Coordinates of N, CA and C in Angstrom, one line a residue:
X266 N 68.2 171.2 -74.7 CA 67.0 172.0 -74.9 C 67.3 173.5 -74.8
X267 N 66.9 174.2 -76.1 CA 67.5 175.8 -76.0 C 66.3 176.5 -75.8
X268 N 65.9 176.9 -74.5 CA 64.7 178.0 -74.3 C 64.9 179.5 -74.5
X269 N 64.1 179.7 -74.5 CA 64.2 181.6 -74.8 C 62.9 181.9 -73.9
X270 N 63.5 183.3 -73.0 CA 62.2 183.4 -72.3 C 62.0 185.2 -72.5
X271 N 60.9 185.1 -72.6 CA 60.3 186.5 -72.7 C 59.8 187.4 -71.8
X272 N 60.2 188.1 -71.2 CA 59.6 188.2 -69.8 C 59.0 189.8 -69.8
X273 N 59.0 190.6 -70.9 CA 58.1 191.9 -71.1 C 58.0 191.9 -72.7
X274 N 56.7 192.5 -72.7 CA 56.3 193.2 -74.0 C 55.3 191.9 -74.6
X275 N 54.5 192.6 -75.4 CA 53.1 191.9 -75.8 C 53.8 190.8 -77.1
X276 N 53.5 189.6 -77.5 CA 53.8 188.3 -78.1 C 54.2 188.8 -79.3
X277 N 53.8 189.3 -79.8 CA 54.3 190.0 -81.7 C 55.5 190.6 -81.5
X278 N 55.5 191.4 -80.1 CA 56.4 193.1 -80.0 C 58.3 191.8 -80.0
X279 N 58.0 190.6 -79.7 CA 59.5 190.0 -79.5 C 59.6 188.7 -80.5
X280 N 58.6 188.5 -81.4 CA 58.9 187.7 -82.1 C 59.9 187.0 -83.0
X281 N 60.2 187.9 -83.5 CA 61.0 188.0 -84.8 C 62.5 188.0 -83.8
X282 N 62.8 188.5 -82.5 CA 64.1 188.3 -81.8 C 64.1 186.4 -81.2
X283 N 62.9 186.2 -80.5 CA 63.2 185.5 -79.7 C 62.8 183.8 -80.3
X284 N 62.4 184.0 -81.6 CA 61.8 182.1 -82.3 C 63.0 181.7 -82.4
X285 N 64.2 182.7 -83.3 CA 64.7 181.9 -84.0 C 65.9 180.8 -83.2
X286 N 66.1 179.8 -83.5 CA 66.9 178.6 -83.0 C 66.6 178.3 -81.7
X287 N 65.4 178.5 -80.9 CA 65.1 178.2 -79.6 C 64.2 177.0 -79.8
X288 N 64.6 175.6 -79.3 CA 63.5 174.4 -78.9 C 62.0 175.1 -78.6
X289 N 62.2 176.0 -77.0 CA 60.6 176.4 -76.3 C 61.3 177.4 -76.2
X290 N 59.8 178.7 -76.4 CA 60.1 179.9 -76.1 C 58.9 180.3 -74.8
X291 N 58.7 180.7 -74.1 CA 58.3 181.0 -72.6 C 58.2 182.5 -72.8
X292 N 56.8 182.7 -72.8 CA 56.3 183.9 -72.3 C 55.2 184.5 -71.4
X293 N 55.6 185.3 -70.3 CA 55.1 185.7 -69.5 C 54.0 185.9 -69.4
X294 N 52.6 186.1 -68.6 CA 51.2 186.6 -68.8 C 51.2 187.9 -69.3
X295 N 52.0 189.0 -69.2 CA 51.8 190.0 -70.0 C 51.7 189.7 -71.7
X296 N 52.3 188.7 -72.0 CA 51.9 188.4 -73.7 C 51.0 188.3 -74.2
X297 N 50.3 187.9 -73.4 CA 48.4 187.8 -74.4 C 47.7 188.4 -73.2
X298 N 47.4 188.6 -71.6 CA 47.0 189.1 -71.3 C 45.9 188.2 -70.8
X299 N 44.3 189.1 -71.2 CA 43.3 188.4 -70.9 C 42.5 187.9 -72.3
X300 N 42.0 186.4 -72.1 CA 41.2 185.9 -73.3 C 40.4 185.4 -73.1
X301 N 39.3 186.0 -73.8 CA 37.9 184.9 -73.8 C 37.8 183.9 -74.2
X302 N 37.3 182.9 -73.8 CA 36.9 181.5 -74.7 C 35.8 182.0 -75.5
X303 N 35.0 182.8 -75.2 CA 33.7 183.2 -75.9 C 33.8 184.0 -77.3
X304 N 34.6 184.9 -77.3 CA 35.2 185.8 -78.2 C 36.2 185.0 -79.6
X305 N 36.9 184.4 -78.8 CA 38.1 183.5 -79.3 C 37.1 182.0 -80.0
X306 N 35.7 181.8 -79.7 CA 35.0 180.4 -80.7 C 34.7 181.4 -81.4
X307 N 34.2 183.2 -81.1 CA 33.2 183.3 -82.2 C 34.2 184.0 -83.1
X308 N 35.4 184.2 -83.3 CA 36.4 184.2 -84.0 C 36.4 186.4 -83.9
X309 N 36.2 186.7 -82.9 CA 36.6 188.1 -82.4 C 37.4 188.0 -82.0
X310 N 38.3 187.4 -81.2 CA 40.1 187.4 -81.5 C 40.6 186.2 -81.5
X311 N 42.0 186.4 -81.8 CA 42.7 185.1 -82.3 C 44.0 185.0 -81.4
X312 N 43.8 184.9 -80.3 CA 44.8 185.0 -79.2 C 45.7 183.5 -79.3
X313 N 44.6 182.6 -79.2 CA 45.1 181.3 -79.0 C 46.2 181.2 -80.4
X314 N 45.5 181.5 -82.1 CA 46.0 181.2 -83.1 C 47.3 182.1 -83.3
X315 N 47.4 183.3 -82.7 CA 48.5 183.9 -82.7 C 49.5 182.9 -81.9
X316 N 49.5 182.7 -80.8 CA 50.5 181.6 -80.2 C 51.0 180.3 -81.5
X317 N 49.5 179.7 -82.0 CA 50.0 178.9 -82.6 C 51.1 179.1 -84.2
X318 N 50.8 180.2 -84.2 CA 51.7 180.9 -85.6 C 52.9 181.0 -85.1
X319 N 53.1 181.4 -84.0 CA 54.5 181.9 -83.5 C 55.4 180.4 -83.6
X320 N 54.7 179.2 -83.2 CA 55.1 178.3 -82.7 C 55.8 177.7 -84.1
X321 N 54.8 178.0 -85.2 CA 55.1 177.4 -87.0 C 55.7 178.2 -87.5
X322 N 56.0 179.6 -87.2 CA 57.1 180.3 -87.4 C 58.7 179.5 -87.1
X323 N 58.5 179.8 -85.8 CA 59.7 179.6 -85.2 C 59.9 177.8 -85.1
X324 N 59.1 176.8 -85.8 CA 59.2 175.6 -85.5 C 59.9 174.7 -84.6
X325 N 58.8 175.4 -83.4 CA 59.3 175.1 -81.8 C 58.0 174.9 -81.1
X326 N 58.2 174.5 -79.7 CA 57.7 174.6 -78.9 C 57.5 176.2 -78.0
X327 N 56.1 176.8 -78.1 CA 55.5 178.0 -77.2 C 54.8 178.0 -76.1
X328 N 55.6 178.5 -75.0 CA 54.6 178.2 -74.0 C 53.8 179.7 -73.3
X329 N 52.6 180.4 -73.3 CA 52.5 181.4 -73.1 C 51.6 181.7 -71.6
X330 N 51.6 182.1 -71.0 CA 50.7 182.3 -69.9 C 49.9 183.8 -70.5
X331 N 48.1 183.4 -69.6 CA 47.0 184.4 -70.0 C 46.2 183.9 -68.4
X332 N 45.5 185.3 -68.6 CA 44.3 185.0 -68.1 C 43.0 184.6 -69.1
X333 N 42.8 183.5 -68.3 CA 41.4 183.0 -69.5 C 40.2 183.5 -68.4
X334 N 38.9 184.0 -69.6 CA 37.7 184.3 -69.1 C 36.6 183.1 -70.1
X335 N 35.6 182.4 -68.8 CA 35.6 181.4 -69.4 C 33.5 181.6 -68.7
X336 N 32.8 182.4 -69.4 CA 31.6 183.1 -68.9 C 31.6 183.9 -67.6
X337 N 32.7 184.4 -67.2 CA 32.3 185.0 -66.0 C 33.8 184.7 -65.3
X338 N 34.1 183.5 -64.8 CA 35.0 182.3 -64.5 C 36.2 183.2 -64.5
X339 N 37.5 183.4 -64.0 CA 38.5 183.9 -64.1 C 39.5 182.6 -64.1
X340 N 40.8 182.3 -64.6 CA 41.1 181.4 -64.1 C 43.1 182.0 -64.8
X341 N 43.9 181.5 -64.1 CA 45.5 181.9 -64.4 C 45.8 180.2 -65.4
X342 N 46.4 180.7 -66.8 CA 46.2 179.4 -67.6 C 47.8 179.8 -68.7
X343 N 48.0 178.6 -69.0 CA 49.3 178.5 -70.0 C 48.5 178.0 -71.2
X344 N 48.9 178.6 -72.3 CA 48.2 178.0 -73.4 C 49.9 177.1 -74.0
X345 N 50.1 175.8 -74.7 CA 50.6 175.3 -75.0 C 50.7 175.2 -76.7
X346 N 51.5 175.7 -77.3 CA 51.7 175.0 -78.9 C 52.6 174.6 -79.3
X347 N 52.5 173.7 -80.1 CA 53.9 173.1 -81.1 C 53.6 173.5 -82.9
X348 N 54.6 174.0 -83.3 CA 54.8 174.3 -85.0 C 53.3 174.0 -85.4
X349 N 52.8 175.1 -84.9 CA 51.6 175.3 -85.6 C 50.2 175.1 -84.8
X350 N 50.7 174.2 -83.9 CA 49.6 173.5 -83.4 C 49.1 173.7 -81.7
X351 N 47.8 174.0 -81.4 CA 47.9 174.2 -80.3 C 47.8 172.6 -79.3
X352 N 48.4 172.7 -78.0 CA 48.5 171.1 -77.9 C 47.5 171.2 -76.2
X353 N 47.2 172.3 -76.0 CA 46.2 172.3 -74.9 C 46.6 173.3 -73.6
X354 N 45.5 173.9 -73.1 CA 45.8 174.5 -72.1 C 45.9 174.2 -70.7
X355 N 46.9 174.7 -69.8 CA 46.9 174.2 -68.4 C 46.2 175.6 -67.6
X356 N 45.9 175.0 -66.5 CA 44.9 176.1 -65.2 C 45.5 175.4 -64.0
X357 N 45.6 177.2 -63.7 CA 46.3 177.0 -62.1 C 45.0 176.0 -61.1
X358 N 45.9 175.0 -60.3 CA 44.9 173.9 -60.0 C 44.5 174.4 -58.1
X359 N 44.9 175.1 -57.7 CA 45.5 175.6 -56.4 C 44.4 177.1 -56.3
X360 N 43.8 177.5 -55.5 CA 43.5 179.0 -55.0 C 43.6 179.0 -53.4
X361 N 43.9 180.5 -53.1 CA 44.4 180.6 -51.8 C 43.4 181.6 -51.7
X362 N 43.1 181.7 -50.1 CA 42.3 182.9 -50.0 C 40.9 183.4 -50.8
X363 N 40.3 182.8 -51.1 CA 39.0 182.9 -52.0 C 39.8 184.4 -52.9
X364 N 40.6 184.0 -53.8 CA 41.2 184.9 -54.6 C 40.3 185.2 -56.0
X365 N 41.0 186.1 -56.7 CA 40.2 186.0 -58.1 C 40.0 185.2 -58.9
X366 N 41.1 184.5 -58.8 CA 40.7 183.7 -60.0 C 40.5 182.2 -59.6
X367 N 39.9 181.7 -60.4 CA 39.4 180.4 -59.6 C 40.3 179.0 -60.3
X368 N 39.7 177.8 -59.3 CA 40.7 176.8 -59.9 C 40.6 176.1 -61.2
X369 N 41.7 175.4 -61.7 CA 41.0 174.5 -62.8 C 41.3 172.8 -62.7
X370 N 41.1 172.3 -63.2 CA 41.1 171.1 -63.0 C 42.2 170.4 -63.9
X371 N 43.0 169.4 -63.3 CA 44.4 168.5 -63.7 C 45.8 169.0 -64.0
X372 N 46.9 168.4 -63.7 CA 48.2 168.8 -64.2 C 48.3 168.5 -65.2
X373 N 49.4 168.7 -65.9 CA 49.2 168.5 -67.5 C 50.8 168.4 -68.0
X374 N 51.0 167.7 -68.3 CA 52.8 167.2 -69.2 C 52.4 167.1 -70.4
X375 N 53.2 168.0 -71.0 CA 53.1 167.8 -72.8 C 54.2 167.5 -73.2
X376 N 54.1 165.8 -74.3 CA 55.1 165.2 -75.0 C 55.4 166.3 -76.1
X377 N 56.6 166.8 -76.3 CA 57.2 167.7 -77.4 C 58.2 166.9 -78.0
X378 N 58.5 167.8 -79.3 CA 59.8 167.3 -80.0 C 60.6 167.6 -79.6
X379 N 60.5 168.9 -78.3 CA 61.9 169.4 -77.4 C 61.9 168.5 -76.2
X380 N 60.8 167.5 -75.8 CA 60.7 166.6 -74.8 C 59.7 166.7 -73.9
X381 N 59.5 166.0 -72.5 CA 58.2 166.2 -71.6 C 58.0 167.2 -70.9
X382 N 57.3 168.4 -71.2 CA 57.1 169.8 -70.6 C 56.2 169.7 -69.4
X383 N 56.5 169.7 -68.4 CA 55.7 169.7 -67.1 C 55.4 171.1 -67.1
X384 N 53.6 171.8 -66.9 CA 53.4 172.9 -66.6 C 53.2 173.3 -65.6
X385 N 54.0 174.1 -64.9 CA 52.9 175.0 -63.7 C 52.8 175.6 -63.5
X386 N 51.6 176.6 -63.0 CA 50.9 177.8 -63.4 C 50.6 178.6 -62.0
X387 N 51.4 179.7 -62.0 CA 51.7 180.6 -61.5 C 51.9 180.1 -60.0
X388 N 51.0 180.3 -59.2 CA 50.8 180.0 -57.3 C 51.4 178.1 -57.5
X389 N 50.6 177.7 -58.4 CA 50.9 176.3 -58.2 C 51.9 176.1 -57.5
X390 N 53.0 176.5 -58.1 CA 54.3 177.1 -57.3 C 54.8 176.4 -55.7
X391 N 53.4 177.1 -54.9 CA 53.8 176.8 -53.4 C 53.1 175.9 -53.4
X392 N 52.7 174.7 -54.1 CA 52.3 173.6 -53.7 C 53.1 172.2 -54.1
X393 N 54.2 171.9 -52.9 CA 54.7 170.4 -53.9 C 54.4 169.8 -54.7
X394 N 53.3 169.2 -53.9 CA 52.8 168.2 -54.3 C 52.4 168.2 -56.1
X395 N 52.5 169.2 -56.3 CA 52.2 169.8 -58.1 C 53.7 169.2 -59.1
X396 N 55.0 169.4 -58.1 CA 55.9 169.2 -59.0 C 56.3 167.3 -58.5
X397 N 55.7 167.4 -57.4 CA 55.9 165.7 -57.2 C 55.2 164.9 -58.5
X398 N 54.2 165.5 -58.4 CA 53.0 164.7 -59.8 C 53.7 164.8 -60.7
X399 N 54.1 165.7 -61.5 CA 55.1 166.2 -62.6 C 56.5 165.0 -63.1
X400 N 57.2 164.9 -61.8 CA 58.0 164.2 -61.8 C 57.5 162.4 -61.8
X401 N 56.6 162.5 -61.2 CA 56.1 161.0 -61.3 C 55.9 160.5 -62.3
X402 N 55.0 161.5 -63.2 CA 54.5 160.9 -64.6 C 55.6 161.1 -65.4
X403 N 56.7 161.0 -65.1 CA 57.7 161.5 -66.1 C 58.3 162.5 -66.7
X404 N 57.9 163.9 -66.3 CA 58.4 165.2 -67.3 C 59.9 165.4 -67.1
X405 N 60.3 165.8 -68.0 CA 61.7 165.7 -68.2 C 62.2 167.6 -67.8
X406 N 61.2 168.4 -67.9 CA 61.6 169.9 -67.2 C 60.2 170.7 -66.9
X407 N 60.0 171.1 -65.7 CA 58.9 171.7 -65.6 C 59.1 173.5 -65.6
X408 N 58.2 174.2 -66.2 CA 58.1 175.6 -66.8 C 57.2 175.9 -65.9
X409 N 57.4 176.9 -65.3 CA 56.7 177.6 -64.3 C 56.1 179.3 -64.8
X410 N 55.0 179.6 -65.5 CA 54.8 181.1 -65.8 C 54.2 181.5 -64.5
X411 N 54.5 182.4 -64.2 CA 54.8 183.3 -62.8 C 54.3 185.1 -63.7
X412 N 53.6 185.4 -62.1 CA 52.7 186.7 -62.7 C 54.0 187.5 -62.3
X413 N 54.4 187.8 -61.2 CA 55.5 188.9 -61.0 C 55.8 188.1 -59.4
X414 N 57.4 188.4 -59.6 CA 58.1 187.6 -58.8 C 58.2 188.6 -57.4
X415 N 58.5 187.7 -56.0 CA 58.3 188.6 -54.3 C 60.1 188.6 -54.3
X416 N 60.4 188.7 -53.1 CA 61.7 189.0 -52.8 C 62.4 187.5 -52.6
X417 N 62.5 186.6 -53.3 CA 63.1 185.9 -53.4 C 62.4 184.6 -52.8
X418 N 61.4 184.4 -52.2 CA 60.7 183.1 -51.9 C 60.5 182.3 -52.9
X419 N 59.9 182.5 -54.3 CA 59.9 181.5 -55.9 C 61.2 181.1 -55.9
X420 N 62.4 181.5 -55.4 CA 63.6 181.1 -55.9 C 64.0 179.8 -55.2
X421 N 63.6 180.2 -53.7 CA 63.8 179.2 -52.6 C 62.9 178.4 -53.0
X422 N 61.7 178.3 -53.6 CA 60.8 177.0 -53.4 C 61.5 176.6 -54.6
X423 N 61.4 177.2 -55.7 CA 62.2 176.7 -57.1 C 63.6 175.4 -56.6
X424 N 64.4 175.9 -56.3 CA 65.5 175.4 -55.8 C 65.1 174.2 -54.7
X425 N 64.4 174.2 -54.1 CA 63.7 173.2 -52.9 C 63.3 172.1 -53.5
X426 N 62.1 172.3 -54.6 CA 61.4 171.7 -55.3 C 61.9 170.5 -56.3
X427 N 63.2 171.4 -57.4 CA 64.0 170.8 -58.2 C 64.9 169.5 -57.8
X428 N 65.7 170.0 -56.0 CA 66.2 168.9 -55.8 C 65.5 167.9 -55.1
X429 N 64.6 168.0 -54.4 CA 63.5 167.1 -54.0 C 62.9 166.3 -54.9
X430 N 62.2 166.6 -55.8 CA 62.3 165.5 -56.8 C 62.8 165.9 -58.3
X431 N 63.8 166.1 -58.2 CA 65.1 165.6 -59.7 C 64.2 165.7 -60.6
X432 N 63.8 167.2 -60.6 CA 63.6 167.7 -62.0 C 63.6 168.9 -62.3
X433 N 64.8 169.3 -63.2 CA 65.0 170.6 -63.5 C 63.8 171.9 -63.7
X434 N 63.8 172.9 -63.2 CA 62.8 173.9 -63.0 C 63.1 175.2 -63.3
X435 N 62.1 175.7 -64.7 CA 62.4 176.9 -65.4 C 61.2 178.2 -65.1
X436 N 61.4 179.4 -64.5 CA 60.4 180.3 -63.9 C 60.5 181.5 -64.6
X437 N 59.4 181.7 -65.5 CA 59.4 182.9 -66.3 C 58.5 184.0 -66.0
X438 N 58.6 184.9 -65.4 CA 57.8 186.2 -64.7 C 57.9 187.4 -65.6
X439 N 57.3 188.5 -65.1 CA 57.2 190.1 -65.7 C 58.6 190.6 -64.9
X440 N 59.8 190.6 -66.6 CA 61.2 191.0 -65.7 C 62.2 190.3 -65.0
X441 N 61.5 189.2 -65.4 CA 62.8 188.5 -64.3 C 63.0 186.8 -65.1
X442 N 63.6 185.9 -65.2 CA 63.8 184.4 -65.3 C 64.6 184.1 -64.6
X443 N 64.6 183.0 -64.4 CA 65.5 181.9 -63.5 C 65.3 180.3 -63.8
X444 N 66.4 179.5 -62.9 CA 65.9 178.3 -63.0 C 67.2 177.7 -62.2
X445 N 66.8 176.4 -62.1 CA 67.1 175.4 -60.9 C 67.8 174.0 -61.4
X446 N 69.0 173.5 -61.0 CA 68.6 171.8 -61.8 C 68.5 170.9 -60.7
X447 N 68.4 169.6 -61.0 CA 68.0 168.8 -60.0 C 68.8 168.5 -58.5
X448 N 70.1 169.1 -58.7 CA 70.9 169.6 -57.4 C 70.8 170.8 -56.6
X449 N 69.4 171.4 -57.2 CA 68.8 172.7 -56.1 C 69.8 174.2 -56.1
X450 N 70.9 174.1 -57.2 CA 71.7 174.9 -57.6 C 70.8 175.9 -58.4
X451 N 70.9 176.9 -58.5 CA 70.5 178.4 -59.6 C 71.2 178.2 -60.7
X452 N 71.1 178.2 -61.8 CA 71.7 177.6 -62.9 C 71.6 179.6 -63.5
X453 N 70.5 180.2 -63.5 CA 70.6 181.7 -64.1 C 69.0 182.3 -63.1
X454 N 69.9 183.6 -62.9 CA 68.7 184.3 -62.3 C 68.9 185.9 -63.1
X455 N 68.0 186.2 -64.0 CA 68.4 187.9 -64.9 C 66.9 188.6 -65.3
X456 N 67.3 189.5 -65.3 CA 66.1 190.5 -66.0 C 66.3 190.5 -67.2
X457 N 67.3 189.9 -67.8 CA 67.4 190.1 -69.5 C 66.3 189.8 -70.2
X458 N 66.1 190.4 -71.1 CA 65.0 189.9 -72.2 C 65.4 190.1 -73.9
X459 N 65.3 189.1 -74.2 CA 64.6 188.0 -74.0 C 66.2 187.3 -73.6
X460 N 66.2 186.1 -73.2 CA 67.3 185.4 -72.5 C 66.7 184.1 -72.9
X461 N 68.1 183.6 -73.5 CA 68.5 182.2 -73.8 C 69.3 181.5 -73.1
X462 N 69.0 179.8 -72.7 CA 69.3 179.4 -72.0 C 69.6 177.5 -72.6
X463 N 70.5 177.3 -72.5 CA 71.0 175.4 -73.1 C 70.6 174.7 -71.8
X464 N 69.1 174.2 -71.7 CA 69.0 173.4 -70.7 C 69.6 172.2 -70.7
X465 N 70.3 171.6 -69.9 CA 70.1 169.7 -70.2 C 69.4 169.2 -69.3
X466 N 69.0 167.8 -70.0 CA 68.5 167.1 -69.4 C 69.0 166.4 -68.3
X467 N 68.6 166.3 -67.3 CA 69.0 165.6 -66.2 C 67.7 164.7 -65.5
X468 N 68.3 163.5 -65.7 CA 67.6 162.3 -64.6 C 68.3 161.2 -64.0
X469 N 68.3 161.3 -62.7 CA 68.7 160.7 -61.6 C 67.9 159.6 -61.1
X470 N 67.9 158.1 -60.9 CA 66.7 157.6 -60.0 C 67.5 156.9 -58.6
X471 N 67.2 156.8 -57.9 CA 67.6 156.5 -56.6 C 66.7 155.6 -55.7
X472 N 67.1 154.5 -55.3 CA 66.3 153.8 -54.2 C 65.7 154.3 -52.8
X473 N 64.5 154.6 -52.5 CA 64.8 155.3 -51.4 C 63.4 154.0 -50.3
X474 N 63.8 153.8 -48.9 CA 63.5 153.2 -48.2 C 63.0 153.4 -46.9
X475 N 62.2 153.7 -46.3 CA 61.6 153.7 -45.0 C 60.9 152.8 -44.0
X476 N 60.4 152.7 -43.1 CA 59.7 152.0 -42.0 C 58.6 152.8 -42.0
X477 N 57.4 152.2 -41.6 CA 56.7 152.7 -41.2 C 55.0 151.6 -40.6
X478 N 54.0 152.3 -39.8 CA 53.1 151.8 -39.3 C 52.4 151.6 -41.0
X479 N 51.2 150.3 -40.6 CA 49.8 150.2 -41.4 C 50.2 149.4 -42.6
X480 N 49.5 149.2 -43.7 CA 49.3 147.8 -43.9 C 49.1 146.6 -44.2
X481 N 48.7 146.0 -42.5 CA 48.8 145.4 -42.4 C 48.1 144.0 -42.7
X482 N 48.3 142.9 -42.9 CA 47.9 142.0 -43.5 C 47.8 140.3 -42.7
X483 N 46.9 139.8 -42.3 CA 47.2 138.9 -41.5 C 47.7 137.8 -42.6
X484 N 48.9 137.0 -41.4 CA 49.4 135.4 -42.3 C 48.4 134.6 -42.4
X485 N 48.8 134.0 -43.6 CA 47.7 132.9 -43.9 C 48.5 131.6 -43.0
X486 N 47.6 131.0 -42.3 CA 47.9 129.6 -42.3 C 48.2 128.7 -43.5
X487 N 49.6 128.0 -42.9 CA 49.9 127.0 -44.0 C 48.7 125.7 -44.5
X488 N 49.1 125.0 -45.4 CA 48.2 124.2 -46.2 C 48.6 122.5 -45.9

């Protein structure tokens, strides 16, 4: 899987560098910015449809992070398309601190032609339990858009996360990319832009076993 990630300048300004020969191209929340749902049905902008052009351009998988304004509502969201097509948006599911932007509801894995794109959206980040779900349902690499990266904590949860449950992990911010594979190793950490990267797939399954209290179930008497 050959990603290309974008990590400054608005969606048009890197097009024409970064479609060609890339499976998924990954761009940062600076690319579209902020969008209305309201504006965007009454056809005052075409934020969503520019994503989906880039995607039938470049006949690939686009994954873009925005802020969506949804009457009022703030919320941190990835918009998803394939060659042409938009395939649905994900919303950060997590808020900390009665922050601005508010939550949205479900995780979300998109079947692609490049394979199962696990999304997670921005903060999601410091919550496991986001990439455990991911991995359960099957995603074969989870894409992390990230507003702007701290001093190295996303790297450490990235890397934590990956080898915990055995699934490769791609983080695309303002300025920075990286990524993780299922042995908790850094595979690339750069400011390049745009930057291309030959993911492989990696899945591992393993038996794993414990003791523990509860369950419990009384014997039936024999017959």
């Amino acid at each position: 899987m050959r990603i290309c990630f974008v990590t400054e300048g608005n969606l048009g300004e890197y097009s024409d560098r970064c479609t060609g020969g890339a499976d998924v191209v990954c761009c940062g929340f600076q690319a579209l910015g902020k969008v209305s749902y309201e504006r965007e049905l009454r056809g005052e902008t075409g934020l969503f449809e520019d994503v989906a052009l880039l995607s039938k351009e470049g006949k690939n998988v686009v994954v873009c992070g925005c802020f969506t304004d949804a009457r009022g509502i703030l919320r941190k969201s990835v918009v998803v398309a394939e060659k042409g097509r938009i395939l649905g948006v994900s919303d950060m599911v997590n808020r900390i601190d009665s922050g601005d932007f508010r939550p949205g509801a479900g995780i979300k894995i998109y079947d692609t032609g490049a394979g199962k794109i696990g999304i997670v959206v921005a903060e999601d980040l410091y919550f496991p339990q986001v990439l455990q779900t991911l991995s359960v349902c099957g995603a074969e690499v989870a894409i992390c858009l990230f507003e702007e990266l701290s001093d190295g904590l996303e790297q450490t949860l990235m890397r934590a996360e990956a080898f915990l449950y055995g699934i490769p992990i791609c983080v695309c911010a303002y300025g920075y990319a990286q990524a993780a594979d299922i042995g908790g190793k850094v595979l690339f950490a750069t400011p390049a832009n745009p930057w291309y990267y030959d993911l492989e797939r990696e899945q591992e399954y393993h038996l794993v076993e414990t003791r523990q209290r509860g369950f419990y179930r009384k014997k039936k008497s024999g017959f």
